[in-house]
Coordinates of N, CA and C in Angstrom, one line a residue:
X1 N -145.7 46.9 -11.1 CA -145.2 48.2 -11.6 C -146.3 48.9 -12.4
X2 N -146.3 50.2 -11.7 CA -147.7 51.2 -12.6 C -146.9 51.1 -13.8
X3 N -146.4 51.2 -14.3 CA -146.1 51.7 -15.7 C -145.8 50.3 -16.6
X4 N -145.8 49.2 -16.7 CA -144.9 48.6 -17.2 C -145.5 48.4 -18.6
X5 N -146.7 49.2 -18.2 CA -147.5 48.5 -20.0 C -147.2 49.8 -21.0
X6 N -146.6 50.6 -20.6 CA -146.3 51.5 -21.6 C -145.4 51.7 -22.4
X7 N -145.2 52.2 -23.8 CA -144.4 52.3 -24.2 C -143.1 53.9 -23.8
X8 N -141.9 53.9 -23.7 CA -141.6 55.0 -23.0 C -140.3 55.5 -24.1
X9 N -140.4 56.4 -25.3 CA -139.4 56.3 -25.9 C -138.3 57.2 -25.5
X10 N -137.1 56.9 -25.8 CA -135.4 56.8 -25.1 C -134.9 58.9 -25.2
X11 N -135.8 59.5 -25.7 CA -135.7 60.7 -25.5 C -136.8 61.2 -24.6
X12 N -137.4 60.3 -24.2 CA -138.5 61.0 -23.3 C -138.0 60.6 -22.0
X13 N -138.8 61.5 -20.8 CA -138.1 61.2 -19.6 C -138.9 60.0 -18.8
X14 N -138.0 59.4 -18.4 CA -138.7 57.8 -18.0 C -138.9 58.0 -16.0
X15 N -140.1 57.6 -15.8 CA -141.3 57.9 -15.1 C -140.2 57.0 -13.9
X16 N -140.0 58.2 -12.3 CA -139.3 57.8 -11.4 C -140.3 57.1 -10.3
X17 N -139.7 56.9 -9.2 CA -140.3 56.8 -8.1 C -141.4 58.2 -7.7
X18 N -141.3 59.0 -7.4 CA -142.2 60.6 -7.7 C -142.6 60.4 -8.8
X19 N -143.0 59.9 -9.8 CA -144.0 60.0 -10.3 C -144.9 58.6 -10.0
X20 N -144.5 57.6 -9.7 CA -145.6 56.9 -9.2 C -146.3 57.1 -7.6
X21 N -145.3 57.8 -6.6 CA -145.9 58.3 -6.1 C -146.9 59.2 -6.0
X22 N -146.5 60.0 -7.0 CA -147.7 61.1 -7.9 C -148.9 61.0 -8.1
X23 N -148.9 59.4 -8.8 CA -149.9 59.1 -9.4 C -150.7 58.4 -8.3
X24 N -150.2 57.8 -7.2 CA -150.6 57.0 -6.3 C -151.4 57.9 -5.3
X25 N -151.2 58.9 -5.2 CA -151.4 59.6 -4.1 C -152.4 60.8 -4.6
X26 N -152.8 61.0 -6.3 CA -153.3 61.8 -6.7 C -155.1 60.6 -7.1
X27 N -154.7 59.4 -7.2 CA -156.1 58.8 -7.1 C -156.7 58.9 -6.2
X28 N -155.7 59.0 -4.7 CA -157.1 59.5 -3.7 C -158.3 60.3 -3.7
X29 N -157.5 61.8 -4.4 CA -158.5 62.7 -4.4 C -159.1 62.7 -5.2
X30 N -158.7 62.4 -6.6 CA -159.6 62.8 -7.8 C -160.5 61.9 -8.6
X31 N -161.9 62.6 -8.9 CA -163.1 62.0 -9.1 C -163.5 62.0 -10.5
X32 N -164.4 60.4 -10.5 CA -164.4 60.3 -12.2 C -165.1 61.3 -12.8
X33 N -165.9 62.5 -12.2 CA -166.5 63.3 -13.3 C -165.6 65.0 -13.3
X34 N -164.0 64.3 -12.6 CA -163.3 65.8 -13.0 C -162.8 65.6 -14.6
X35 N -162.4 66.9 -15.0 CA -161.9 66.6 -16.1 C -159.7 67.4 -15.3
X36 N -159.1 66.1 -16.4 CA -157.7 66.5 -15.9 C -157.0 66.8 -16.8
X37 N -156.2 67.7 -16.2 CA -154.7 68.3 -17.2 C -153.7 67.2 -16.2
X38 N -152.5 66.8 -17.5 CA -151.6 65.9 -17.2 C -150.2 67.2 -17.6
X39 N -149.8 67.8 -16.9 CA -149.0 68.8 -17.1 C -147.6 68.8 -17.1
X40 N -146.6 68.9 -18.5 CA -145.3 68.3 -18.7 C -145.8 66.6 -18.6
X41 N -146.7 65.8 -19.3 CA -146.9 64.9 -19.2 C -145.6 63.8 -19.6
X42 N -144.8 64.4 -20.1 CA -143.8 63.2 -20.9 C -144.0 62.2 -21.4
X43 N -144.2 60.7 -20.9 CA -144.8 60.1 -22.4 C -146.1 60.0 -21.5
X44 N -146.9 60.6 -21.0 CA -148.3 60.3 -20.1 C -148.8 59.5 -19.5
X45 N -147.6 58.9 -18.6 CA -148.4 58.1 -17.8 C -149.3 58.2 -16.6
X46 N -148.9 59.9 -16.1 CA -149.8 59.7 -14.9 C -151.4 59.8 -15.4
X47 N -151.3 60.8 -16.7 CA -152.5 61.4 -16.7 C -153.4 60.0 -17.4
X48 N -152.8 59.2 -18.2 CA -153.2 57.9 -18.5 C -154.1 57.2 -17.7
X49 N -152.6 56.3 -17.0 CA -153.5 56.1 -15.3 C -154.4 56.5 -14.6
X50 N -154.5 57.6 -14.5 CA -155.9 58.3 -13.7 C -156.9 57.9 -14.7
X51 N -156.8 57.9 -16.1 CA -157.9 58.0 -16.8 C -158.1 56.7 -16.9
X52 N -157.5 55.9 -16.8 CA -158.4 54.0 -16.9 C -158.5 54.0 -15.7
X53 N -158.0 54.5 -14.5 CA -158.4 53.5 -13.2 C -159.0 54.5 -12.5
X54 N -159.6 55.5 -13.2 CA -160.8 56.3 -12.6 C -162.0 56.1 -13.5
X55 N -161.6 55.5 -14.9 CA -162.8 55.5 -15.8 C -163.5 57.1 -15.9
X56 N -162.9 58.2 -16.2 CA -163.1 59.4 -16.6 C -164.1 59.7 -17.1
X57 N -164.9 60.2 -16.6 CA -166.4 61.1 -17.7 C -165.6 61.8 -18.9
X58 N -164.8 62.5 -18.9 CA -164.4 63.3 -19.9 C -163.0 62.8 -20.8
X59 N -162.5 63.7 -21.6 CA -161.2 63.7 -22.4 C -160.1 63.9 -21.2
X60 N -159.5 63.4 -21.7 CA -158.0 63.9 -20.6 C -156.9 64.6 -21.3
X61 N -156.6 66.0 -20.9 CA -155.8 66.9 -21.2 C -154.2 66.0 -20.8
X62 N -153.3 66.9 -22.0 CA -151.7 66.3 -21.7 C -151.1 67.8 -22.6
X63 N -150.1 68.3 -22.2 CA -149.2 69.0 -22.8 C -147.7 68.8 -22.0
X64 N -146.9 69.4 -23.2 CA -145.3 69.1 -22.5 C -144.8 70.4 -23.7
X65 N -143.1 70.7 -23.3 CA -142.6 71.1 -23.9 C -141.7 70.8 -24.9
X66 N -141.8 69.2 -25.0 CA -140.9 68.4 -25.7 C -142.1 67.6 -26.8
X67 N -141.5 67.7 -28.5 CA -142.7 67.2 -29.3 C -142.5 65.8 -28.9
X68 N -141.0 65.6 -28.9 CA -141.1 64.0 -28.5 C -142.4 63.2 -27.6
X69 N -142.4 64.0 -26.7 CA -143.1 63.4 -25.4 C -144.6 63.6 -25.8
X70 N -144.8 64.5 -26.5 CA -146.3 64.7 -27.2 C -146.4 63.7 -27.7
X71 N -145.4 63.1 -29.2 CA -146.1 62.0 -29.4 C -146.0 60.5 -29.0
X72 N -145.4 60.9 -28.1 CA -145.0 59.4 -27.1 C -146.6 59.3 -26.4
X73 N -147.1 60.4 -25.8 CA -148.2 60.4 -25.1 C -149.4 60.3 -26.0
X74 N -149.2 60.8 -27.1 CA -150.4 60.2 -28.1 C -150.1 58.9 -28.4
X75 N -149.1 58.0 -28.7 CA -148.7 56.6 -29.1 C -149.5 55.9 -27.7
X76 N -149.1 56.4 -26.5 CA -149.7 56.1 -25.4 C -151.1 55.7 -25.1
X77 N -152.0 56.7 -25.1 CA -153.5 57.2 -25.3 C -153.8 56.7 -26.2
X78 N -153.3 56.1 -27.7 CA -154.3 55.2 -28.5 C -154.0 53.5 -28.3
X79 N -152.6 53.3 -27.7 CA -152.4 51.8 -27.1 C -153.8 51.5 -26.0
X80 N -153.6 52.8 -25.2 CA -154.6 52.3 -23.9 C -156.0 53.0 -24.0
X81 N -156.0 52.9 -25.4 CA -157.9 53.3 -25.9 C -158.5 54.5 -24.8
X82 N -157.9 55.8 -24.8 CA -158.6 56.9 -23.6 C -158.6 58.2 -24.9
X83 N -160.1 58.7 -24.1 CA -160.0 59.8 -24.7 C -159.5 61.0 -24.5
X84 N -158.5 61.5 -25.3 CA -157.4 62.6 -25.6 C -157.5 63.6 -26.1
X85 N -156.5 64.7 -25.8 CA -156.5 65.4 -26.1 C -154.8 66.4 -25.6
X86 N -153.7 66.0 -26.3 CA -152.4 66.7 -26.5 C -152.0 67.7 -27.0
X87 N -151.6 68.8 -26.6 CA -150.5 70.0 -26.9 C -149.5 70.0 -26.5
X88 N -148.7 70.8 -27.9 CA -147.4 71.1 -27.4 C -147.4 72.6 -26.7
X89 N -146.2 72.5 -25.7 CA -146.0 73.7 -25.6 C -145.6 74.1 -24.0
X90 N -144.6 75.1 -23.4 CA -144.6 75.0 -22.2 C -145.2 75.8 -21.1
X91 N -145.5 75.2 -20.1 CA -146.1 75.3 -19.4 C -148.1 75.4 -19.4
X92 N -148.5 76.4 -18.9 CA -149.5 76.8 -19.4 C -149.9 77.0 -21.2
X93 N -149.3 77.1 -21.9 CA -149.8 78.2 -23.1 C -150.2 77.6 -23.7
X94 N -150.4 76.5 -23.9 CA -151.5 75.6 -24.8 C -152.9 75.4 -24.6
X95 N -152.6 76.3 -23.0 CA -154.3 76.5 -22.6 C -155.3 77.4 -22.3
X96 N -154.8 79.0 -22.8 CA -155.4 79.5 -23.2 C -157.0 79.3 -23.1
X97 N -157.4 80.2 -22.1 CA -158.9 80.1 -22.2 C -159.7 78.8 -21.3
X98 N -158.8 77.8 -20.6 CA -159.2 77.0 -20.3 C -159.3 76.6 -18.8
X99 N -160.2 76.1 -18.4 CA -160.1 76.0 -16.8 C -160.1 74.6 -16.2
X100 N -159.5 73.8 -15.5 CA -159.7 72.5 -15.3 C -160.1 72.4 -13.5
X101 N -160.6 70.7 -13.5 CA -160.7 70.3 -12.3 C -159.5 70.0 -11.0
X102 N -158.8 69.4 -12.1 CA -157.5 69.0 -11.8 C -156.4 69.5 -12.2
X103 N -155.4 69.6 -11.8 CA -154.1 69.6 -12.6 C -153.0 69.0 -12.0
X104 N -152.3 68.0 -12.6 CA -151.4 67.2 -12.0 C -149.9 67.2 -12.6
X105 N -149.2 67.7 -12.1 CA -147.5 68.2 -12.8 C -146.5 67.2 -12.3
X106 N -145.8 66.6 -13.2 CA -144.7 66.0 -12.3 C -143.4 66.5 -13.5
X107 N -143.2 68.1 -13.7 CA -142.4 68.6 -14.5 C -140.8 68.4 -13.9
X108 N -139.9 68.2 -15.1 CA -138.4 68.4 -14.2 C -138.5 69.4 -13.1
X109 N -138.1 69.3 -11.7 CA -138.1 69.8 -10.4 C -136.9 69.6 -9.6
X110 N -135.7 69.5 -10.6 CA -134.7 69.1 -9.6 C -133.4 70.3 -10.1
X111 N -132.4 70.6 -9.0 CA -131.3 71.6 -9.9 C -130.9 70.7 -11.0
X112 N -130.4 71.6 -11.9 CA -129.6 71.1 -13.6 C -128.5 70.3 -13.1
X113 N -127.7 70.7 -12.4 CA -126.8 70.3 -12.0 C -126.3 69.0 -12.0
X114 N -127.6 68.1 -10.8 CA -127.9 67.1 -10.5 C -128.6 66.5 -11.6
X115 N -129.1 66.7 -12.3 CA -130.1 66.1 -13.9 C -129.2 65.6 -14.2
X116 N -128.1 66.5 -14.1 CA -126.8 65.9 -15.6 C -126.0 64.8 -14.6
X117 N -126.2 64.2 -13.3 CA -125.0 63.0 -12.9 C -126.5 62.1 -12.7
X118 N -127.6 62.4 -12.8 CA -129.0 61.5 -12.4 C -128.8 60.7 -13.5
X119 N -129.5 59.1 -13.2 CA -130.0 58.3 -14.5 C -131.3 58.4 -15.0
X120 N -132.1 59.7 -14.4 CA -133.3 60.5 -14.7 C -133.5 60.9 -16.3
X121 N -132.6 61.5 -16.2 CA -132.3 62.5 -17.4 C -131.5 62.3 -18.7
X122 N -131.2 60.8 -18.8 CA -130.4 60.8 -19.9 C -130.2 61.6 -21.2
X123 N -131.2 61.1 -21.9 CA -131.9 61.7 -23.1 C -132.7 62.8 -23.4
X124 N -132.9 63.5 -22.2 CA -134.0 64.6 -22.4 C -133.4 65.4 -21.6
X125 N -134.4 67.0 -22.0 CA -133.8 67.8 -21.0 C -134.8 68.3 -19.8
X126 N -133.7 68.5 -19.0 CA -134.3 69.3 -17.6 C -134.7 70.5 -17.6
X127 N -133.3 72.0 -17.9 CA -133.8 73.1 -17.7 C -134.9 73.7 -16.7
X128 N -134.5 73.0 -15.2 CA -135.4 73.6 -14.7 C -134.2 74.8 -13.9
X129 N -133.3 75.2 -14.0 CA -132.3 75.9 -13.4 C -131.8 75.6 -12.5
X130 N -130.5 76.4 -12.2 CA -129.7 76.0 -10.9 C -129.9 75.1 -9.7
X131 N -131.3 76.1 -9.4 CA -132.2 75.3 -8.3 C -133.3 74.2 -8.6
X132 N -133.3 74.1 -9.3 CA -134.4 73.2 -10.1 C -135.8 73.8 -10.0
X133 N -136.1 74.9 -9.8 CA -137.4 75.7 -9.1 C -138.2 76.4 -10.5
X134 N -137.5 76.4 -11.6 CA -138.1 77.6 -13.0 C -139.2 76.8 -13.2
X135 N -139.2 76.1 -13.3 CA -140.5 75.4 -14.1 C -142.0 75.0 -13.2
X136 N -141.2 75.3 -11.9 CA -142.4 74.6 -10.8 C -142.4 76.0 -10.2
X137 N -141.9 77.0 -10.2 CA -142.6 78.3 -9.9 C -143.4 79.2 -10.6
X138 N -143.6 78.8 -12.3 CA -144.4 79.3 -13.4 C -145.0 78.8 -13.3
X139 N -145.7 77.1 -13.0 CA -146.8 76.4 -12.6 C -147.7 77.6 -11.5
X140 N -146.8 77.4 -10.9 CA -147.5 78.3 -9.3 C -148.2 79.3 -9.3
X141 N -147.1 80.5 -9.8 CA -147.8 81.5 -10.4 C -148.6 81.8 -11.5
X142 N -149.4 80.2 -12.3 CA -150.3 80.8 -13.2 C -151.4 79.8 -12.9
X143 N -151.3 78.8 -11.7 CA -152.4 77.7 -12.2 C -153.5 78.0 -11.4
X144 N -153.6 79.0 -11.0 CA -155.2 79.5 -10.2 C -156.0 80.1 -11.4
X145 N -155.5 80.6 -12.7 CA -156.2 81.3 -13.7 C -156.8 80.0 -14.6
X146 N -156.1 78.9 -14.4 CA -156.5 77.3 -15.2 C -157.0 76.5 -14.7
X147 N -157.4 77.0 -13.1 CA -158.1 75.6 -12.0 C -159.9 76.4 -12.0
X148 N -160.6 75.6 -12.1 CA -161.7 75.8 -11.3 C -162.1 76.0 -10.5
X149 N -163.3 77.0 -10.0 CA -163.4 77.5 -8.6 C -163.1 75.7 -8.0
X150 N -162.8 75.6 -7.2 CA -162.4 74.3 -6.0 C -161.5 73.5 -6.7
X151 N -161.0 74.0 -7.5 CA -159.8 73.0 -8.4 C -158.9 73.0 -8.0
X152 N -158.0 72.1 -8.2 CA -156.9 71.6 -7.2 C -155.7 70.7 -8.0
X153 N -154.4 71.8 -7.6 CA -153.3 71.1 -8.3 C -152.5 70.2 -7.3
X154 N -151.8 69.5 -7.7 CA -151.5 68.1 -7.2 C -149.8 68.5 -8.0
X155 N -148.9 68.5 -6.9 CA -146.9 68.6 -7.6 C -146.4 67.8 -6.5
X156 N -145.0 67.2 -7.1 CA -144.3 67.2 -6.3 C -143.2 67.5 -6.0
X157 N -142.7 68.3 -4.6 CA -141.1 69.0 -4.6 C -140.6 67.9 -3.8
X158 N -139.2 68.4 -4.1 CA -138.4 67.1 -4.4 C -137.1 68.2 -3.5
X159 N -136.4 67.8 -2.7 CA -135.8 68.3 -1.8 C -134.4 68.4 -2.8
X160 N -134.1 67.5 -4.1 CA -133.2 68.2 -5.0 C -132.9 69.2 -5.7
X161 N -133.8 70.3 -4.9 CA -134.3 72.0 -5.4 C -134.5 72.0 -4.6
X162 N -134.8 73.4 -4.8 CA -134.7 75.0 -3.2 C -136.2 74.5 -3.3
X163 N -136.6 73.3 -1.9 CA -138.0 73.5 -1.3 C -138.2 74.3 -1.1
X164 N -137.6 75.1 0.2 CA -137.9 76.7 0.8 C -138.6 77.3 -0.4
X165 N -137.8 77.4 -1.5 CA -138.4 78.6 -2.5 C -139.4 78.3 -2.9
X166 N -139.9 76.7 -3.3 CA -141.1 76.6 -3.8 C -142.3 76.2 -2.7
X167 N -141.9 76.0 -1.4 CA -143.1 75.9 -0.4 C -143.7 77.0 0.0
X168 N -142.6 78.6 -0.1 CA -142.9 79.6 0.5 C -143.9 80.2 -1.0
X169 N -143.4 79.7 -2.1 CA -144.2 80.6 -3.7 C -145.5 79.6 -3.1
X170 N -146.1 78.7 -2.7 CA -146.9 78.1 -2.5 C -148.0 78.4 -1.4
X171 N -147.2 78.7 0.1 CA -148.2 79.8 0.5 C -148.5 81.2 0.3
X172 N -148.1 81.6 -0.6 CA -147.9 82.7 -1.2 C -149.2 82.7 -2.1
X173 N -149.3 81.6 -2.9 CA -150.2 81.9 -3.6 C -151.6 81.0 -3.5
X174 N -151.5 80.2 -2.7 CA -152.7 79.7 -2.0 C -152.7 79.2 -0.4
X175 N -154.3 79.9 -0.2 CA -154.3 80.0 1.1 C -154.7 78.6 1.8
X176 N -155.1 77.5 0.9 CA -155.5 76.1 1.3 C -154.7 75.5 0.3
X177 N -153.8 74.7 1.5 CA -152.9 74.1 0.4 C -152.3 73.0 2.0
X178 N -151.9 71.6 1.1 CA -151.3 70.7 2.8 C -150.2 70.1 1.6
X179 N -149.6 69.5 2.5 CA -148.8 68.0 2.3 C -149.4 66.6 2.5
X180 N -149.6 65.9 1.3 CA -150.6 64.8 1.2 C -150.0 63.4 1.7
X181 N -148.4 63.8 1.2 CA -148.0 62.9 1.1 C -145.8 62.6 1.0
X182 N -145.4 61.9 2.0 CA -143.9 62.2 2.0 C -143.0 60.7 1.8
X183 N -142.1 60.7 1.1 CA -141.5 59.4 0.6 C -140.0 59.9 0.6
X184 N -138.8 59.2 1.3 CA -137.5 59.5 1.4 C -136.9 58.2 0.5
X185 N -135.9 58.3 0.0 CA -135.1 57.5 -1.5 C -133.7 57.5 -0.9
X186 N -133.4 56.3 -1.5 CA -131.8 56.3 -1.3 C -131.5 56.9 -2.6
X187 N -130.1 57.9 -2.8 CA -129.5 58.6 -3.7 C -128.6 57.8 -4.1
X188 N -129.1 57.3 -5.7 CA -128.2 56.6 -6.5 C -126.5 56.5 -6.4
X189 N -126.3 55.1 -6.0 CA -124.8 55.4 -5.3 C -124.1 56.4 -6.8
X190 N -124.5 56.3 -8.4 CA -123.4 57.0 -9.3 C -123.9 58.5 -9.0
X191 N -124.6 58.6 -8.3 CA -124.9 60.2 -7.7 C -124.4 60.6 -6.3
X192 N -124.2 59.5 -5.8 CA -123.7 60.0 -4.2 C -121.8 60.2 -4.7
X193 N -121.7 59.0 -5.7 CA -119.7 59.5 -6.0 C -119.4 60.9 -6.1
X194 N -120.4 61.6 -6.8 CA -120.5 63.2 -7.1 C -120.2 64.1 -5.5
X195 N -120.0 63.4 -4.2 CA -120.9 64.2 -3.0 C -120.3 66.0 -2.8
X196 N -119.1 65.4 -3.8 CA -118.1 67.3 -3.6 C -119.3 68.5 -4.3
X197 N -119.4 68.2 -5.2 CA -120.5 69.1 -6.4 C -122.1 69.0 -5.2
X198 N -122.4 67.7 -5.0 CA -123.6 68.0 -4.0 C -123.8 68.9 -2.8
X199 N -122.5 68.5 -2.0 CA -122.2 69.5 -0.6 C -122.2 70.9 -1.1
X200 N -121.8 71.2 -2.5 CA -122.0 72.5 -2.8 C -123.0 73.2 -2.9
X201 N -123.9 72.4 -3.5 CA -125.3 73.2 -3.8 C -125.8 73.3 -2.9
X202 N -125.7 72.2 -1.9 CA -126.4 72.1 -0.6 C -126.3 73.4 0.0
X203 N -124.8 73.6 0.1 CA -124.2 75.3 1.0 C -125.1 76.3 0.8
X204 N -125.0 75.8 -0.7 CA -126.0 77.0 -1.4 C -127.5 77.6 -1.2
X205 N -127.7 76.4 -0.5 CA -129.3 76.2 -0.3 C -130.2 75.9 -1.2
X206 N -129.4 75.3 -2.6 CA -130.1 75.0 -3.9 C -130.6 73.5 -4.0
X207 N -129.9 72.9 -2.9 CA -130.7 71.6 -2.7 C -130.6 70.8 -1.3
X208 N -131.6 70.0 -0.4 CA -131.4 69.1 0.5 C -131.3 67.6 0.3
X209 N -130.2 67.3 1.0 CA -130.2 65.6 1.0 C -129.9 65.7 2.8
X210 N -129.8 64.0 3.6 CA -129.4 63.5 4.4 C -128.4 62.8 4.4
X211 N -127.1 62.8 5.3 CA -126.5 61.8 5.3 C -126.6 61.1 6.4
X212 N -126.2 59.6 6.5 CA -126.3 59.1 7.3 C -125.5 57.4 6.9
X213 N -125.0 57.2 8.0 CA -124.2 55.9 8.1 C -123.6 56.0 6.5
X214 N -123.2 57.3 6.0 CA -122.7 57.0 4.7 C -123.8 56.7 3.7
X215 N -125.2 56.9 4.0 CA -126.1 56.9 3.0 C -126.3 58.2 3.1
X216 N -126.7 58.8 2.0 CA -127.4 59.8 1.3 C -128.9 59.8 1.0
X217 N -129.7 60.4 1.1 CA -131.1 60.4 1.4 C -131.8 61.6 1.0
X218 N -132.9 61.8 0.1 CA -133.3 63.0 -0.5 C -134.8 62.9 -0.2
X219 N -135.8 63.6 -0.5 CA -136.9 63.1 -0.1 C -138.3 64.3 -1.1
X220 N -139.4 63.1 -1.4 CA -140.2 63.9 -2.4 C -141.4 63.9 -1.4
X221 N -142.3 65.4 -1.7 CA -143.2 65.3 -0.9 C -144.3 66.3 -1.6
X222 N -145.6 65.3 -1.5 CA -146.8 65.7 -2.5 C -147.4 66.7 -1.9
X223 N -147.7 68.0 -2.6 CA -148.7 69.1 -1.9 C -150.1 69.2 -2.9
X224 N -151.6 69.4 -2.4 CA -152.0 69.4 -3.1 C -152.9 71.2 -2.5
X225 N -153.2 72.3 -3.7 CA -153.1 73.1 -3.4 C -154.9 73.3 -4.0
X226 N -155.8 74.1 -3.1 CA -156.9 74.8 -4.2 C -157.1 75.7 -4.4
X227 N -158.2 76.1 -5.4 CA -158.5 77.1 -5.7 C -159.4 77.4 -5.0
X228 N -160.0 78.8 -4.4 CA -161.1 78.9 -3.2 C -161.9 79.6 -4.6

């Protein structure tokens, strides 16, 4: 288990399947003399991880909107001896002025809806909206002003939000941009009991699942996007 050496406190959001895929799929690309933002870090494990099992030339950036998870991710970062650097604050605005190599998000991405019957979300909040898309379309539209020329952000959409909306803000705003990487999940049977409220949003086009033989099936898939 990537995470098991961390500490993860009960208001912070505890690190899913997508985010180890996250992190698994974001060591391919990224090199030890980038410097990284860990964005909506929560208690920091991805941006952690990169930083011991890339051995980092530099500090490694972390911000969130929750102070909790700030200082979960500082309690973090002095357990696993890496050099840091945390803000509060959401989205971008803690960075002001700043440009990185990397940027790696694994911010709430799913509709609200669905947060509130997930075992994701106990203690913390989502607020990423109906569609689950608010938070991962402010990424979009601002992280070309915080990447460096060939800098490259790393997200993952999560079919329990309007993909459409965030694949199409995606070629929209970069013209080199792939899918790195795709992983399908079985949907927690205390979420599949819900399926009346799900078929809804689905109608809606606010989220995709699969059914099949009575399984439910949702699916996360890594884009990594650059800056030209």
């Amino acid at each position: 288990d990537n995470f098991k050496n961390f500490k993860i406190d009960n208001k912070v959001f505890k690190p899913t399947g997508t985010s180890k895929l996250l992190l698994e799929t974001s060591l391919k690309y990224i090199k030890k003399n980038h410097t990284v933002l860990d964005l909506g870090c929560g208690s920091g494990v991805i941006g952690i991880s990169i930083a011991k099992k890339l051995n980092l030339n530099s500090k490694t950036y972390f911000s969130d909107i929750s102070r909790f998870a700030c200082s979960n991710t500082i309690k973090n970062c002095k357990k696993m001896n890496i050099d840091f650097d945390v803000r509060k604050g959401s989205v971008f605005e803690p960075w002001k002025n700043m440009k990185f190599d990397v940027i790696v998000s694994d911010v709430a991405a799913i509709a609200e809806k669905v947060s509130m019957i997930s075992p994701w979300y106990k203690n913390c909040i989502n607020g990423s909206g109906p569609d689950g898309t608010k938070h991962v379309l402010k990424i979009l539209n601002n992280a070309k002003f915080f990447l460096k020329k060939k800098g490259f952000l790393i997200i993952p959409v999560i079919s329990l939000s309007n993909e459409k909306k965030i694949i199409s803000k995606i070629k929209n705003k970069f013209k080199n941009y792939k899918k790195i990487q795709s992983q399908s999940w079985i949907l927690p049977t205390s979420m599949a009991n819900k399926i009346i409220m799900l078929e809804r949003l689905k109608k809606r086009g606010s989220i995709f699942f699969e059914k099949k033989l009575g399984i439910i099936t949702f699916k996360t898939d890594i884009y990594l996007m650059v800056n030209k």
